[in-house]
Amino acid sequence: MTHYETSRPGQHRRRGGGAGKAGKAGKNDTPWPRRPLLTALWIPAAAVMLPVGGALGAFGAWFFLPSLALVLTAAIGLIYAVVCLCQSGALRGVALALLLAPLIAVPLMSMNTAQATVLSMRGTPHPGTVTDVTVTHGKGTSYTCVVRYDDAPGHTRSVSCRSGDAAGERVSVTEDPDGLVDPEFTADAENPRFDLAMVGFADVSLLVISGAAAALGALLHLLRKRRHPVAQEAG
């Protein structure tokens, strides 16, 4: 009886230790969402909301808050979906690292594309001369050129420019008659199709990366569920 009583707890400890190892193996995983398909809908939704939100930002200060709300909601929803559906820390880290560039590029390029499209459709070119270049230092360095129009004596316009532009340079500025978007150099407003193609490429990349990560995460979840059915049901 003494041997039985002393050996019995040891057997329980061995069983408990095995369960502890199984629980420890999955402690770094995020909980699987109750409605994974609904969570996965954030991926295509973000692929639509990011370019739309970025494009709204081209139409002045009145559209800044709606643009920012759409972009932030899409980015947070996409990150949430990837984190929940990727059942591996390594897979999650790789997916988020690859998504960083498209998340930033899509709304910014969409804003530039919307501006160039409006100017190419209804803008008026004005030849002129750069009279001054202002350099602004912040998170990044930006340049603003003051251009004096030849066809409107005494009229000047501030235009976003590059580091290579200098005072005295001859340029052409395309401006929307109603001021729907900011003016820009005519050379930058003449090819919106290329900008649109770049937005499409970045948006498709975002969709493919996040979709592939979610699919691999779902596959990994199913494999673990088959290997540890009791632990999954208990969880």
Coordinates of N, CA and C in Angstrom, one line a residue:
M1 N 0.8 -1.2 0.0 CA 0.0 0.0 0.0 C 0.9 1.3 0.0
T2 N 1.9 1.2 0.8 CA 2.8 2.4 0.8 C 3.4 2.7 -0.5
H3 N 3.9 1.6 -1.2 CA 4.5 1.8 -2.5 C 3.5 2.3 -3.5
Y4 N 2.3 1.8 -3.4 CA 1.2 2.2 -4.3 C 0.9 3.7 -4.1
E5 N 0.8 4.1 -2.8 CA 0.4 5.5 -2.5 C 1.5 6.5 -2.9
T6 N 2.8 6.0 -2.7 CA 3.9 7.0 -3.1 C 4.2 7.0 -4.6
S7 N 3.9 5.9 -5.3 CA 4.1 6.0 -6.7 C 3.0 6.6 -7.5
R8 N 1.8 6.6 -6.9 CA 0.7 7.1 -7.6 C 0.8 8.6 -7.9
P9 N 1.2 9.5 -7.0 CA 1.3 10.9 -7.3 C 2.4 11.1 -8.3
G10 N 3.4 10.3 -8.4 CA 4.4 10.5 -9.4 C 3.9 10.3 -10.8
Q11 N 2.9 9.3 -10.9 CA 2.3 9.1 -12.2 C 1.5 10.3 -12.6
H12 N 0.8 10.9 -11.6 CA 0.0 12.1 -11.9 C 0.9 13.2 -12.3
R13 N 2.1 13.3 -11.7 CA 3.0 14.4 -12.0 C 3.5 14.2 -13.4
R14 N 3.8 13.0 -13.8 CA 4.2 12.7 -15.2 C 3.2 13.1 -16.2
R15 N 1.9 12.8 -15.9 CA 0.9 13.2 -16.9 C 0.7 14.7 -16.9
G16 N 0.7 15.3 -15.8 CA 0.6 16.7 -15.7 C 1.7 17.4 -16.4
G17 N 2.9 16.9 -16.3 CA 4.1 17.5 -17.0 C 3.9 17.4 -18.5
G18 N 3.3 16.4 -19.0 CA 3.1 16.3 -20.5 C 2.1 17.3 -21.0
A19 N 1.1 17.5 -20.2 CA 0.1 18.5 -20.5 C 0.7 19.9 -20.5
G20 N 1.6 20.1 -19.5 CA 2.2 21.4 -19.3 C 3.1 21.7 -20.6
K21 N 3.8 20.7 -21.1 CA 4.6 20.9 -22.3 C 3.7 21.3 -23.5
A22 N 2.6 20.6 -23.6 CA 1.7 20.9 -24.7 C 1.2 22.3 -24.6
G23 N 0.8 22.8 -23.4 CA 0.3 24.1 -23.2 C 1.4 25.1 -23.5
K24 N 2.7 24.8 -23.0 CA 3.8 25.7 -23.2 C 4.1 25.9 -24.7
A25 N 3.9 24.8 -25.5 CA 4.3 24.9 -26.9 C 3.4 26.0 -27.6
G26 N 2.2 26.2 -27.1 CA 1.3 27.1 -27.8 C 1.1 28.4 -27.1
K27 N 1.9 28.7 -26.1 CA 1.6 29.9 -25.3 C 1.9 31.2 -26.0
N28 N 2.7 31.2 -27.1 CA 3.0 32.4 -27.8 C 2.0 32.6 -29.0
D29 N 1.0 31.7 -29.2 CA 0.0 31.9 -30.2 C -1.1 32.8 -29.8
T30 N -1.6 33.6 -30.7 CA -2.8 34.4 -30.4 C -4.1 33.5 -30.5
P31 N -5.1 33.8 -29.8 CA -6.3 32.9 -29.8 C -6.9 33.0 -31.2
W32 N -7.4 31.8 -31.6 CA -8.1 31.7 -32.9 C -9.4 32.4 -32.9
P33 N -9.7 33.3 -33.8 CA -11.0 34.1 -33.8 C -12.2 33.1 -33.9
R34 N -13.3 33.5 -33.2 CA -14.5 32.7 -33.3 C -15.1 32.7 -34.7
R35 N -15.0 33.8 -35.4 CA -15.5 33.9 -36.8 C -14.3 34.3 -37.7
P36 N -13.5 33.3 -38.1 CA -12.3 33.6 -38.9 C -12.6 34.2 -40.2
L37 N -13.7 33.7 -40.9 CA -14.0 34.3 -42.2 C -14.4 35.8 -42.1
L38 N -15.1 36.1 -41.0 CA -15.5 37.5 -40.8 C -14.2 38.4 -40.5
T39 N -13.3 37.8 -39.8 CA -12.0 38.5 -39.5 C -11.2 38.7 -40.8
A40 N -11.2 37.6 -41.7 CA -10.5 37.7 -42.9 C -11.0 38.7 -43.9
L41 N -12.3 39.1 -43.7 CA -12.9 40.1 -44.6 C -12.2 41.5 -44.5
W42 N -11.4 41.7 -43.4 CA -10.7 42.9 -43.3 C -9.6 43.1 -44.3
I43 N -9.1 41.9 -44.9 CA -8.1 42.0 -45.9 C -8.6 42.6 -47.2
P44 N -9.6 42.1 -47.8 CA -10.1 42.8 -49.0 C -10.7 44.2 -48.7
A45 N -11.3 44.4 -47.5 CA -11.8 45.7 -47.2 C -10.7 46.7 -47.1
A46 N -9.5 46.3 -46.5 CA -8.4 47.3 -46.4 C -7.8 47.6 -47.8
A47 N -7.9 46.6 -48.7 CA -7.3 46.8 -50.0 C -8.2 47.8 -50.8
V48 N -9.4 48.0 -50.4 CA -10.3 49.0 -51.0 C -10.2 50.4 -50.3
M49 N -10.2 50.3 -48.9 CA -10.3 51.5 -48.1 C -9.0 52.3 -48.2
L50 N -7.8 51.7 -48.3 CA -6.6 52.4 -48.3 C -6.4 53.3 -49.5
P51 N -6.6 52.8 -50.8 CA -6.5 53.7 -51.9 C -7.6 54.8 -51.9
V52 N -8.8 54.4 -51.5 CA -9.9 55.4 -51.5 C -9.6 56.5 -50.5
G53 N -9.2 56.1 -49.3 CA -8.8 57.1 -48.3 C -7.6 58.0 -48.7
G54 N -6.6 57.4 -49.3 CA -5.5 58.2 -49.8 C -5.9 59.2 -50.9
A55 N -6.8 58.7 -51.8 CA -7.3 59.6 -52.9 C -8.1 60.8 -52.4
L56 N -8.9 60.6 -51.3 CA -9.6 61.7 -50.7 C -8.7 62.8 -50.2
G57 N -7.5 62.4 -49.7 CA -6.6 63.4 -49.2 C -6.1 64.4 -50.2
A58 N -6.3 64.2 -51.5 CA -5.8 65.1 -52.5 C -6.8 66.3 -52.7
F59 N -7.9 66.2 -52.1 CA -9.0 67.2 -52.3 C -9.1 68.3 -51.2
G60 N -8.0 68.6 -50.6 CA -8.0 69.7 -49.7 C -8.3 69.3 -48.2
A61 N -8.3 70.4 -47.4 CA -8.4 70.2 -45.9 C -9.7 69.6 -45.5
W62 N -10.8 69.9 -46.2 CA -12.1 69.4 -45.8 C -12.2 67.9 -45.9
F63 N -11.3 67.3 -46.7 CA -11.4 65.8 -46.8 C -10.2 65.1 -46.0
F64 N -9.5 65.9 -45.2 CA -8.4 65.4 -44.5 C -8.8 64.4 -43.4
L65 N -9.8 64.7 -42.6 CA -10.3 63.8 -41.5 C -10.9 62.6 -42.1
P66 N -11.9 62.6 -43.1 CA -12.4 61.4 -43.7 C -11.3 60.5 -44.3
S67 N -10.3 61.2 -44.9 CA -9.2 60.4 -45.5 C -8.4 59.7 -44.4
L68 N -8.0 60.4 -43.3 CA -7.3 59.9 -42.3 C -8.0 58.7 -41.6
A69 N -9.4 58.9 -41.4 CA -10.2 57.9 -40.7 C -10.2 56.6 -41.5
L70 N -10.4 56.7 -42.8 CA -10.4 55.5 -43.7 C -9.1 54.8 -43.7
V71 N -8.0 55.6 -43.8 CA -6.7 54.9 -43.9 C -6.3 54.2 -42.5
L72 N -6.6 54.9 -41.4 CA -6.3 54.3 -40.1 C -7.2 53.1 -39.8
T73 N -8.4 53.2 -40.1 CA -9.3 52.1 -39.9 C -8.9 50.9 -40.8
A74 N -8.5 51.1 -42.0 CA -8.1 50.0 -42.9 C -6.8 49.4 -42.4
A75 N -5.8 50.2 -42.0 CA -4.6 49.7 -41.5 C -4.7 48.9 -40.2
I76 N -5.5 49.4 -39.3 CA -5.7 48.7 -38.0 C -6.5 47.4 -38.2
G77 N -7.5 47.4 -39.1 CA -8.2 46.2 -39.4 C -7.4 45.2 -40.1
L78 N -6.5 45.6 -41.0 CA -5.6 44.6 -41.7 C -4.6 44.0 -40.7
I79 N -4.0 44.8 -39.9 CA -3.1 44.3 -38.9 C -3.8 43.4 -37.9
Y80 N -5.0 43.7 -37.5 CA -5.7 42.9 -36.6 C -6.0 41.5 -37.2
A81 N -6.4 41.5 -38.5 CA -6.7 40.2 -39.2 C -5.4 39.4 -39.3
V82 N -4.3 40.0 -39.7 CA -3.1 39.2 -39.8 C -2.6 38.6 -38.5
V83 N -2.7 39.4 -37.4 CA -2.3 39.0 -36.1 C -3.1 37.8 -35.6
C84 N -4.4 37.9 -35.8 CA -5.4 36.9 -35.4 C -5.3 35.6 -36.2
L85 N -5.1 35.7 -37.5 CA -5.1 34.5 -38.4 C -3.8 33.9 -38.5
C86 N -2.7 34.6 -38.2 CA -1.3 33.9 -38.3 C -1.0 33.3 -37.0
Q87 N -1.1 31.9 -36.9 CA -0.9 31.2 -35.7 C 0.5 30.8 -35.5
S88 N 1.4 31.7 -35.7 CA 2.8 31.5 -35.5 C 3.5 32.8 -35.4
G89 N 4.3 33.0 -34.4 CA 5.0 34.2 -34.2 C 5.9 34.6 -35.3
A90 N 6.6 33.6 -35.9 CA 7.6 33.9 -37.0 C 6.8 34.3 -38.2
L91 N 5.7 33.6 -38.5 CA 4.9 33.9 -39.7 C 4.3 35.3 -39.6
R92 N 3.8 35.6 -38.4 CA 3.2 36.9 -38.1 C 4.2 38.0 -38.3
G93 N 5.5 37.8 -37.8 CA 6.5 38.9 -37.9 C 6.9 39.1 -39.3
V94 N 7.0 38.0 -40.1 CA 7.4 38.2 -41.5 C 6.3 38.9 -42.3
A95 N 5.0 38.5 -42.0 CA 3.9 39.1 -42.8 C 3.8 40.6 -42.5
L96 N 3.9 41.0 -41.2 CA 3.8 42.4 -40.8 C 5.0 43.2 -41.4
A97 N 6.2 42.6 -41.4 CA 7.3 43.3 -42.0 C 7.1 43.6 -43.5
L98 N 6.6 42.6 -44.2 CA 6.4 42.7 -45.7 C 5.2 43.7 -46.0
L99 N 4.3 43.8 -45.0 CA 3.1 44.7 -45.2 C 3.4 46.1 -45.0
L100 N 4.5 46.4 -44.3 CA 4.8 47.8 -43.9 C 4.9 48.7 -45.1
A101 N 5.7 48.3 -46.1 CA 5.9 49.2 -47.2 C 4.6 49.5 -48.0
P102 N 3.8 48.4 -48.4 CA 2.5 48.7 -49.0 C 1.5 49.5 -48.2
L103 N 1.5 49.3 -46.9 CA 0.6 50.1 -46.0 C 0.9 51.6 -46.1
I104 N 2.1 51.9 -46.2 CA 2.5 53.3 -46.3 C 2.4 53.8 -47.8
A105 N 2.8 53.0 -48.7 CA 2.8 53.4 -50.1 C 1.4 53.6 -50.8
V106 N 0.5 52.7 -50.5 CA -0.8 52.8 -51.2 C -1.5 54.1 -50.9
P107 N -1.8 54.5 -49.7 CA -2.5 55.8 -49.6 C -1.7 57.0 -50.1
L108 N -0.4 57.0 -49.9 CA 0.4 58.2 -50.4 C 0.4 58.2 -51.9
M109 N 0.6 57.1 -52.6 CA 0.6 57.1 -54.1 C -0.8 57.3 -54.6
S110 N -1.9 56.9 -53.9 CA -3.2 57.1 -54.3 C -3.6 58.6 -54.3
M111 N -3.1 59.3 -53.3 CA -3.3 60.8 -53.2 C -2.6 61.5 -54.4
N112 N -1.3 61.1 -54.7 CA -0.6 61.7 -55.8 C -1.3 61.4 -57.1
T113 N -1.9 60.1 -57.2 CA -2.5 59.7 -58.5 C -3.8 60.5 -58.7
A114 N -4.6 60.7 -57.6 CA -5.8 61.5 -57.7 C -5.5 62.9 -58.1
Q115 N -4.5 63.5 -57.6 CA -4.1 64.9 -57.9 C -3.7 65.0 -59.4
A116 N -2.9 64.0 -59.8 CA -2.4 64.1 -61.2 C -3.5 63.8 -62.2
T117 N -4.5 62.9 -61.8 CA -5.6 62.7 -62.7 C -6.5 63.9 -62.9
V118 N -6.8 64.6 -61.8 CA -7.6 65.8 -61.9 C -6.9 66.8 -62.7
L119 N -5.7 67.0 -62.5 CA -4.9 68.1 -63.2 C -4.8 67.7 -64.7
S120 N -4.6 66.4 -65.1 CA -4.5 66.0 -66.5 C -5.8 66.2 -67.2
M121 N -6.9 66.1 -66.5 CA -8.3 66.1 -67.1 C -8.8 67.6 -67.3
R122 N -8.5 68.4 -66.3 CA -9.1 69.7 -66.3 C -8.2 70.9 -65.9
G123 N -6.9 70.6 -65.8 CA -5.9 71.6 -65.4 C -5.5 72.5 -66.5
T124 N -5.0 73.6 -66.2 CA -4.5 74.6 -67.1 C -3.0 74.8 -66.9
P125 N -2.2 74.6 -67.9 CA -0.7 74.8 -67.7 C -0.3 76.3 -67.8
H126 N 0.6 76.7 -66.9 CA 1.1 78.1 -66.9 C 2.6 78.1 -66.9
P127 N 3.2 78.6 -67.9 CA 4.7 78.7 -68.0 C 5.1 79.8 -67.0
G128 N 6.3 79.6 -66.4 CA 6.7 80.5 -65.4 C 8.2 80.3 -65.0
T129 N 8.6 81.0 -64.0 CA 10.0 81.0 -63.5 C 10.0 80.8 -62.0
V130 N 10.9 79.9 -61.5 CA 11.0 79.7 -60.1 C 11.8 80.9 -59.5
T131 N 11.1 81.6 -58.5 CA 11.7 82.7 -57.9 C 12.4 82.4 -56.5
D132 N 11.9 81.3 -55.9 CA 12.4 81.0 -54.6 C 12.2 79.6 -54.2
V133 N 13.0 79.0 -53.4 CA 12.9 77.6 -53.0 C 13.0 77.6 -51.5
T134 N 12.0 77.0 -50.8 CA 11.9 76.9 -49.4 C 12.1 75.4 -49.0
V135 N 13.0 75.2 -48.0 CA 13.3 73.9 -47.5 C 12.8 73.7 -46.1
T136 N 12.0 72.7 -45.9 CA 11.3 72.4 -44.6 C 11.8 71.1 -44.1
H137 N 12.4 71.2 -42.8 CA 12.9 70.0 -42.2 C 11.9 69.5 -41.1
G138 N 11.6 68.3 -41.1 CA 10.7 67.7 -40.1 C 11.1 66.2 -40.0
K139 N 10.0 65.3 -40.1 CA 10.3 63.9 -40.2 C 11.1 63.6 -41.5
G140 N 10.8 64.4 -42.5 CA 11.6 64.3 -43.7 C 11.9 65.7 -44.2
T141 N 12.6 65.8 -45.3 CA 12.9 67.1 -45.9 C 12.0 67.4 -47.1
S142 N 11.3 68.5 -47.1 CA 10.4 68.8 -48.3 C 10.8 70.1 -48.9
Y143 N 10.5 70.3 -50.1 CA 10.9 71.5 -50.9 C 9.7 72.2 -51.5
T144 N 9.6 73.5 -51.4 CA 8.5 74.2 -52.0 C 9.0 75.3 -52.9
C145 N 8.6 75.3 -54.1 CA 9.1 76.3 -55.1 C 8.0 77.4 -55.3
V146 N 8.4 78.7 -55.3 CA 7.5 79.8 -55.6 C 7.7 80.1 -57.1
V147 N 6.6 80.0 -57.8 CA 6.7 80.2 -59.3 C 5.9 81.4 -59.7
R148 N 6.6 82.3 -60.5 CA 5.9 83.5 -61.0 C 5.5 83.2 -62.5
Y149 N 4.1 83.3 -62.7 CA 3.6 82.9 -64.0 C 3.9 84.0 -65.0
D150 N 4.2 83.5 -66.2 CA 4.4 84.5 -67.3 C 3.1 85.1 -67.9
D151 N 2.0 84.3 -67.9 CA 0.8 84.7 -68.4 C -0.1 85.4 -67.4
A152 N 0.4 85.6 -66.2 CA -0.3 86.4 -65.2 C 0.7 87.2 -64.4
P153 N 1.0 88.4 -64.9 CA 2.1 89.2 -64.3 C 1.7 89.5 -62.8
G154 N 2.7 89.3 -62.0 CA 2.5 89.6 -60.6 C 1.9 88.5 -59.8
H155 N 1.5 87.4 -60.5 CA 0.9 86.3 -59.8 C 1.9 85.2 -59.6
T156 N 2.0 84.7 -58.3 CA 2.9 83.6 -58.0 C 2.1 82.5 -57.4
R157 N 2.7 81.3 -57.4 CA 2.1 80.1 -56.9 C 3.1 79.2 -56.2
S158 N 2.8 78.7 -55.1 CA 3.7 77.7 -54.4 C 3.4 76.3 -54.8
V159 N 4.5 75.6 -55.2 CA 4.3 74.3 -55.8 C 5.3 73.4 -55.1
S160 N 4.9 72.2 -54.8 CA 5.8 71.2 -54.2 C 6.9 70.8 -55.3
C161 N 8.1 70.8 -54.9 CA 9.2 70.5 -55.8 C 10.3 69.6 -55.2
R162 N 11.4 69.5 -55.9 CA 12.5 68.6 -55.5 C 13.7 69.4 -55.1
S163 N 14.7 68.6 -54.6 CA 16.0 69.3 -54.2 C 16.7 69.8 -55.4
G164 N 16.5 69.3 -56.6 CA 17.3 69.7 -57.7 C 16.7 71.0 -58.3
D165 N 15.6 71.5 -57.9 CA 15.0 72.7 -58.4 C 15.7 73.9 -57.8
A166 N 15.8 75.0 -58.6 CA 16.5 76.2 -58.0 C 15.9 77.5 -58.6
A167 N 16.2 78.6 -58.0 CA 15.6 79.9 -58.4 C 16.2 80.2 -59.8
G168 N 15.3 80.8 -60.7 CA 15.7 81.1 -62.0 C 15.3 80.0 -63.0
E169 N 14.9 78.8 -62.5 CA 14.6 77.7 -63.4 C 13.3 78.0 -64.2
R170 N 13.3 77.7 -65.4 CA 12.0 77.8 -66.2 C 11.2 76.5 -66.1
V171 N 9.9 76.7 -65.7 CA 9.1 75.5 -65.4 C 7.7 75.8 -66.0
S172 N 6.8 74.8 -66.0 CA 5.4 74.9 -66.3 C 4.6 74.3 -65.2
V173 N 3.6 75.0 -64.7 CA 2.8 74.5 -63.6 C 1.4 74.3 -64.1
T174 N 0.8 73.2 -63.8 CA -0.6 72.9 -64.1 C -1.5 73.1 -62.9
E175 N -2.5 74.0 -63.1 CA -3.4 74.4 -62.0 C -4.8 74.1 -62.3
D176 N -5.6 73.6 -61.3 CA -7.0 73.4 -61.5 C -7.7 74.7 -61.4
P177 N -8.6 75.0 -62.4 CA -9.3 76.3 -62.3 C -10.1 76.6 -61.0
D178 N -10.7 75.5 -60.5 CA -11.5 75.6 -59.3 C -10.8 75.3 -58.0
G179 N -9.5 75.0 -58.1 CA -8.7 74.7 -57.0 C -9.1 73.4 -56.2
L180 N -9.6 72.4 -57.0 CA -10.0 71.1 -56.4 C -8.8 70.4 -55.7
V181 N -7.6 70.5 -56.4 CA -6.4 69.9 -55.9 C -5.3 70.9 -56.0
D182 N -4.2 70.6 -55.3 CA -3.0 71.5 -55.4 C -2.4 71.5 -56.8
P183 N -1.8 72.6 -57.2 CA -1.1 72.6 -58.5 C 0.2 71.8 -58.4
E184 N 0.7 71.3 -59.5 CA 2.1 70.7 -59.6 C 2.7 70.9 -60.9
F185 N 3.9 70.6 -61.0 CA 4.6 70.8 -62.3 C 3.9 69.9 -63.4
T186 N 3.8 70.5 -64.6 CA 3.1 69.9 -65.7 C 3.7 68.5 -66.0
A187 N 5.0 68.4 -65.9 CA 5.6 67.1 -66.3 C 5.1 66.0 -65.3
D188 N 4.8 66.3 -64.1 CA 4.4 65.3 -63.1 C 2.9 65.0 -63.2
A189 N 2.1 65.9 -63.9 CA 0.7 65.8 -64.0 C 0.3 65.2 -65.3
E190 N 1.2 64.8 -66.2 CA 0.9 64.4 -67.5 C 0.8 62.9 -67.7
N191 N 1.2 62.1 -66.6 CA 1.2 60.7 -66.8 C 0.5 60.0 -65.6
P192 N -0.8 60.2 -65.4 CA -1.5 59.6 -64.2 C -1.6 58.1 -64.4
R193 N -1.5 57.6 -65.6 CA -1.7 56.1 -65.8 C -0.6 55.3 -65.1
F194 N 0.6 55.8 -65.2 CA 1.8 55.2 -64.6 C 1.6 55.2 -63.1
D195 N 1.2 56.3 -62.5 CA 0.9 56.4 -61.1 C -0.2 55.4 -60.7
L196 N -1.2 55.3 -61.5 CA -2.3 54.4 -61.2 C -1.8 52.9 -61.2
A197 N -1.0 52.6 -62.2 CA -0.4 51.3 -62.2 C 0.4 51.0 -61.0
M198 N 1.2 51.9 -60.5 CA 2.0 51.7 -59.3 C 1.1 51.5 -58.1
V199 N 0.0 52.2 -58.0 CA -0.9 52.0 -56.9 C -1.5 50.6 -57.0
G200 N -1.9 50.2 -58.1 CA -2.5 48.9 -58.3 C -1.5 47.8 -57.9
F201 N -0.2 48.0 -58.3 CA 0.8 47.0 -58.0 C 1.0 46.9 -56.4
A202 N 1.1 48.0 -55.8 CA 1.2 48.0 -54.3 C 0.0 47.5 -53.6
D203 N -1.2 47.8 -54.1 CA -2.4 47.3 -53.5 C -2.5 45.8 -53.7
V204 N -2.2 45.3 -54.8 CA -2.2 43.8 -55.1 C -1.2 43.1 -54.2
S205 N 0.0 43.7 -54.1 CA 1.0 43.1 -53.2 C 0.5 43.0 -51.8
L206 N -0.1 44.1 -51.3 CA -0.7 44.0 -50.0 C -1.7 42.9 -49.8
L207 N -2.6 42.8 -50.8 CA -3.6 41.7 -50.8 C -3.0 40.3 -50.8
V208 N -2.0 40.1 -51.7 CA -1.4 38.8 -51.8 C -0.6 38.4 -50.5
I209 N 0.1 39.4 -50.0 CA 0.9 39.1 -48.8 C 0.0 38.7 -47.6
S210 N -1.0 39.6 -47.3 CA -1.9 39.3 -46.2 C -2.7 38.1 -46.4
G211 N -3.2 37.9 -47.6 CA -4.0 36.7 -47.9 C -3.2 35.4 -47.8
A212 N -2.0 35.4 -48.2 CA -1.1 34.2 -48.1 C -0.8 34.0 -46.7
A213 N -0.5 35.0 -45.9 CA -0.2 34.8 -44.5 C -1.4 34.3 -43.7
A214 N -2.6 34.8 -44.0 CA -3.8 34.3 -43.4 C -4.1 32.8 -43.7
A215 N -3.9 32.5 -45.0 CA -4.1 31.1 -45.4 C -3.1 30.1 -44.8
L216 N -1.9 30.5 -44.7 CA -0.9 29.7 -44.0 C -1.2 29.6 -42.5
G217 N -1.7 30.7 -41.9 CA -2.1 30.6 -40.5 C -3.3 29.7 -40.3
A218 N -4.2 29.7 -41.2 CA -5.4 28.8 -41.1 C -5.0 27.4 -41.2
L219 N -4.1 27.1 -42.1 CA -3.6 25.7 -42.3 C -2.8 25.3 -41.1
L220 N -2.0 26.1 -40.5 CA -1.3 25.8 -39.3 C -2.2 25.5 -38.1
H221 N -3.3 26.3 -38.1 CA -4.3 26.1 -37.0 C -5.0 24.7 -37.2
L222 N -5.3 24.3 -38.4 CA -6.0 23.0 -38.6 C -5.0 21.9 -38.3
L223 N -3.8 22.0 -38.7 CA -2.8 21.0 -38.3 C -2.6 20.8 -36.8
R224 N -2.6 21.9 -36.1 CA -2.5 21.8 -34.7 C -3.7 21.2 -34.0
K225 N -4.9 21.5 -34.6 CA -6.1 21.0 -34.1 C -6.2 19.5 -34.2
R226 N -5.7 19.0 -35.4 CA -5.7 17.6 -35.5 C -4.7 16.9 -34.6
R227 N -3.6 17.5 -34.4 CA -2.6 16.9 -33.5 C -2.9 17.0 -32.0
H228 N -3.6 18.0 -31.6 CA -4.0 18.2 -30.2 C -5.5 18.5 -30.1
P229 N -6.4 17.6 -30.5 CA -7.8 17.8 -30.5 C -8.4 18.2 -29.1
V230 N -7.9 17.5 -28.1 CA -8.4 17.7 -26.7 C -8.0 19.1 -26.2
A231 N -6.8 19.5 -26.5 CA -6.3 20.8 -26.0 C -7.0 21.9 -26.7
Q232 N -7.3 21.7 -28.0 CA -8.1 22.7 -28.8 C -9.5 22.9 -28.2
E233 N -10.2 21.7 -28.0 CA -11.5 21.8 -27.5 C -11.6 22.4 -26.1
A234 N -10.6 22.1 -25.3 CA -10.5 22.7 -23.9 C -10.3 24.2 -24.0
G235 N -9.5 24.6 -25.0 CA -9.2 26.1 -25.1 C -10.4 26.8 -25.6

